[in-house]
């Protein structure tokens, strides 16, 4: 079973729309870490945010916000007033304490296309 | 400020050929890993290393070998390339802390014909 599920394969919006990318995870650990990465059309992978399992505070960074809910095992990412430059593939990842290595497992990614 | 350096950027192989994808990092990171990215499959872990001399298998290790003789280098070897290994390969590194994000190389696009 997938440990990180990004059910939205592709989302298409028009500029200035708000968009939420869903991430649902599965773990038995009480200590774990969640991440979001961005992969723009140029192909590089860029770290956006990390969150540990003991910190359920939502986070906002400019137009980006993240909603972490342990009750639903979700770590959703919202882009407010989307822009063409937000077009990218976004990956959610889970790093678990068990096993000791903290090598993350990635979801399959959501491709976001923002039309002008 | 080199970060994680992967070479080559592109490679075409014939079935059965062998090659090594190079990965080097200059951040003194303990952890290094290799992922492959295929359409619709996300990033899947091939092999990883938690320090020099220590390697372990990830989710899709078959057909690949790794070694970690130094902290800086983590090469990925394809012993006998197959068309199923056509993919984009990413090397990544991080500190050995529980919440350290990955630093990725720019990727190697490999085609096996």
XYZ file of C-alpha atoms in Angstrom:
229
model
C 0.000 0.000 0.000
C 1.195 3.480 -0.777
C 2.428 5.372 2.208
C 1.875 8.715 0.533
C -1.135 9.216 -1.700
C -1.553 12.174 -3.979
C -4.853 11.328 -5.596
C -4.854 14.300 -7.964
C -2.731 13.391 -10.950
C -3.206 16.703 -12.722
C -4.929 19.963 -11.851
C -5.589 22.731 -14.338
C -6.547 26.230 -13.185
C -6.628 29.740 -14.544
C -4.325 32.368 -13.114
C -5.517 33.970 -9.865
C -7.566 30.933 -8.868
C -6.834 29.286 -5.533
C -5.840 25.639 -5.701
C -5.337 22.918 -3.099
C -3.099 19.910 -3.620
C -4.020 16.953 -1.444
C -1.636 14.634 0.349
C -2.729 11.707 2.503
C -0.149 9.616 4.312
C -0.020 6.358 6.204
C 2.285 5.552 9.086
C 2.299 3.690 12.391
C 5.030 5.870 13.837
C 4.229 8.614 16.291
C 7.297 10.541 15.134
C 7.429 11.334 11.448
C 8.110 14.196 9.072
C 6.244 15.484 6.059
C 7.651 17.457 3.168
C 6.564 19.156 -0.021
C 8.860 19.521 -3.023
C 8.328 21.380 -6.286
C 9.570 20.276 -9.703
C 9.180 23.062 -12.277
C 9.323 22.312 -16.017
C 13.105 22.782 -15.913
C 13.265 19.510 -13.963
C 15.082 20.301 -10.743
C 13.544 19.349 -7.400
C 13.140 22.139 -4.880
C 12.326 21.756 -1.187
C 9.319 23.818 -0.054
C 8.422 22.866 3.519
C 8.847 20.273 6.251
C 6.595 19.575 9.199
C 7.056 17.167 12.103
C 4.271 15.074 13.576
C 4.199 17.039 16.811
C 3.527 20.363 15.183
C 0.038 20.661 13.746
C 0.164 24.399 13.311
C -0.694 25.509 9.830
C 1.987 27.421 8.005
C 1.762 30.288 5.577
C 4.527 31.568 3.358
C 3.368 34.273 1.005
C 0.801 32.732 -1.343
C 1.575 29.227 -0.082
C -0.077 27.613 2.912
C -0.045 24.152 4.373
C -2.749 22.445 6.429
C -1.557 19.511 8.543
C -4.300 17.403 10.141
C -3.251 14.286 12.032
C -6.882 13.250 12.508
C -7.246 12.716 8.766
C -3.558 11.936 8.062
C -3.412 14.768 5.582
C -0.918 17.461 4.738
C -2.549 19.620 2.080
C -0.937 22.456 0.179
C -2.856 25.523 -0.970
C -1.681 28.130 -3.436
C -3.639 31.357 -3.242
C -4.013 33.514 -6.360
C -2.082 31.068 -8.513
C 0.390 32.325 -11.091
C 1.794 30.798 -14.263
C 5.136 30.350 -12.476
C 3.418 27.956 -10.072
C 3.052 25.440 -12.910
C 5.046 22.430 -11.770
C 4.806 18.932 -10.414
C 4.442 18.930 -6.648
C 5.517 15.995 -4.515
C 4.529 15.194 -0.970
C 6.926 12.986 1.021
C 6.916 11.134 4.337
C 9.959 10.360 6.480
C 9.433 7.900 9.315
C 11.421 7.342 12.486
C 11.235 3.534 12.359
C 14.248 1.995 10.660
C 16.329 4.931 11.784
C 17.373 6.173 8.382
C 14.714 8.789 7.680
C 14.948 8.281 3.943
C 11.669 9.707 2.656
C 8.979 8.021 0.610
C 7.383 10.152 -2.087
C 3.892 10.326 -3.472
C 3.332 10.084 -7.218
C 3.082 13.830 -7.589
C 0.423 16.277 -8.748
C 0.994 18.193 -11.946
C -0.346 21.722 -11.615
C -0.956 23.676 -14.788
C -1.773 27.359 -14.383
C -3.142 28.965 -17.525
C -2.746 32.711 -18.124
C 28.247 26.262 -3.888
C 28.230 23.114 -6.026
C 25.734 21.177 -3.858
C 24.895 17.822 -5.468
C 26.519 17.215 -8.835
C 25.291 14.482 -11.149
C 26.911 13.403 -14.385
C 26.100 12.857 -17.159
C 22.929 14.870 -17.835
C 21.889 12.628 -20.697
C 22.881 9.108 -21.722
C 21.739 6.619 -24.333
C 22.653 2.969 -23.867
C 22.034 -0.177 -25.788
C 20.470 -3.127 -24.013
C 23.139 -5.062 -22.164
C 25.623 -2.217 -21.847
C 26.864 -1.136 -18.460
C 27.491 2.335 -17.122
C 27.929 4.331 -13.957
C 25.977 7.424 -13.020
C 28.131 9.689 -10.925
C 26.961 11.667 -7.902
C 29.052 13.902 -5.681
C 28.132 16.310 -2.904
C 30.271 18.876 -1.138
C 28.049 19.573 1.868
C 29.451 16.816 4.100
C 26.051 15.146 4.165
C 25.903 11.719 5.741
C 22.866 10.491 3.820
C 22.869 9.944 0.076
C 20.262 8.272 -2.085
C 19.268 7.490 -5.635
C 15.731 7.823 -6.971
C 14.240 7.136 -10.347
C 11.361 9.151 -11.727
C 8.943 7.620 -14.201
C 5.714 9.159 -15.521
C 2.884 8.629 -13.066
C 5.105 6.807 -10.587
C 6.643 9.663 -8.653
C 10.116 9.232 -7.181
C 11.041 5.703 -6.215
C 14.020 4.928 -4.039
C 16.646 2.662 -5.605
C 19.466 2.551 -3.044
C 20.598 4.695 -0.187
C 23.533 5.170 2.141
C 23.627 6.493 5.689
C 27.393 6.930 5.684
C 30.650 5.877 4.061
C 30.845 2.111 3.785
C 27.125 1.588 4.434
C 24.521 1.033 1.728
C 21.041 -0.431 1.652
C 18.326 -1.259 -0.832
C 15.302 0.878 -1.475
C 12.038 0.082 -3.192
C 13.388 -0.769 -6.673
C 16.998 -1.994 -6.326
C 17.082 -4.754 -8.956
C 19.549 -4.149 -11.768
C 21.493 -1.492 -9.865
C 24.560 -1.517 -7.635
C 25.975 1.187 -5.406
C 28.985 1.740 -3.213
C 29.969 4.509 -0.810
C 33.715 4.567 -0.342
C 33.802 8.261 0.591
C 31.349 10.672 2.187
C 31.269 12.754 -0.989
C 30.594 10.174 -3.711
C 27.750 7.746 -4.322
C 27.887 6.224 -7.822
C 25.042 4.155 -9.252
C 26.015 1.271 -11.523
C 23.837 -0.364 -14.140
C 25.418 -3.728 -14.778
C 23.420 -4.753 -17.848
C 21.039 -2.060 -18.998
C 17.468 -2.952 -19.901
C 14.764 -0.837 -21.595
C 12.843 -0.883 -18.278
C 15.645 1.225 -16.831
C 14.830 4.099 -19.147
C 14.075 6.840 -16.654
C 15.238 10.070 -15.074
C 17.594 9.433 -12.173
C 18.070 11.778 -9.259
C 20.758 11.672 -6.639
C 20.010 13.337 -3.304
C 21.815 14.032 -0.062
C 20.934 15.272 3.399
C 22.224 15.571 6.927
C 21.612 12.616 9.213
C 18.916 14.367 11.189
C 15.304 13.403 11.345
C 13.905 16.452 9.631
C 16.638 17.343 7.197
C 15.291 18.002 3.681
C 16.868 16.403 0.647
C 19.177 18.315 -1.678
C 18.814 16.959 -5.197
C 21.110 16.857 -8.175
C 19.787 18.047 -11.528
C 19.039 14.557 -12.768
C 20.283 12.192 -15.463
C 17.977 11.291 -18.310
C 18.805 7.725 -19.368
C 17.413 6.004 -22.438
C 18.029 2.303 -23.031
C 17.277 1.086 -26.542
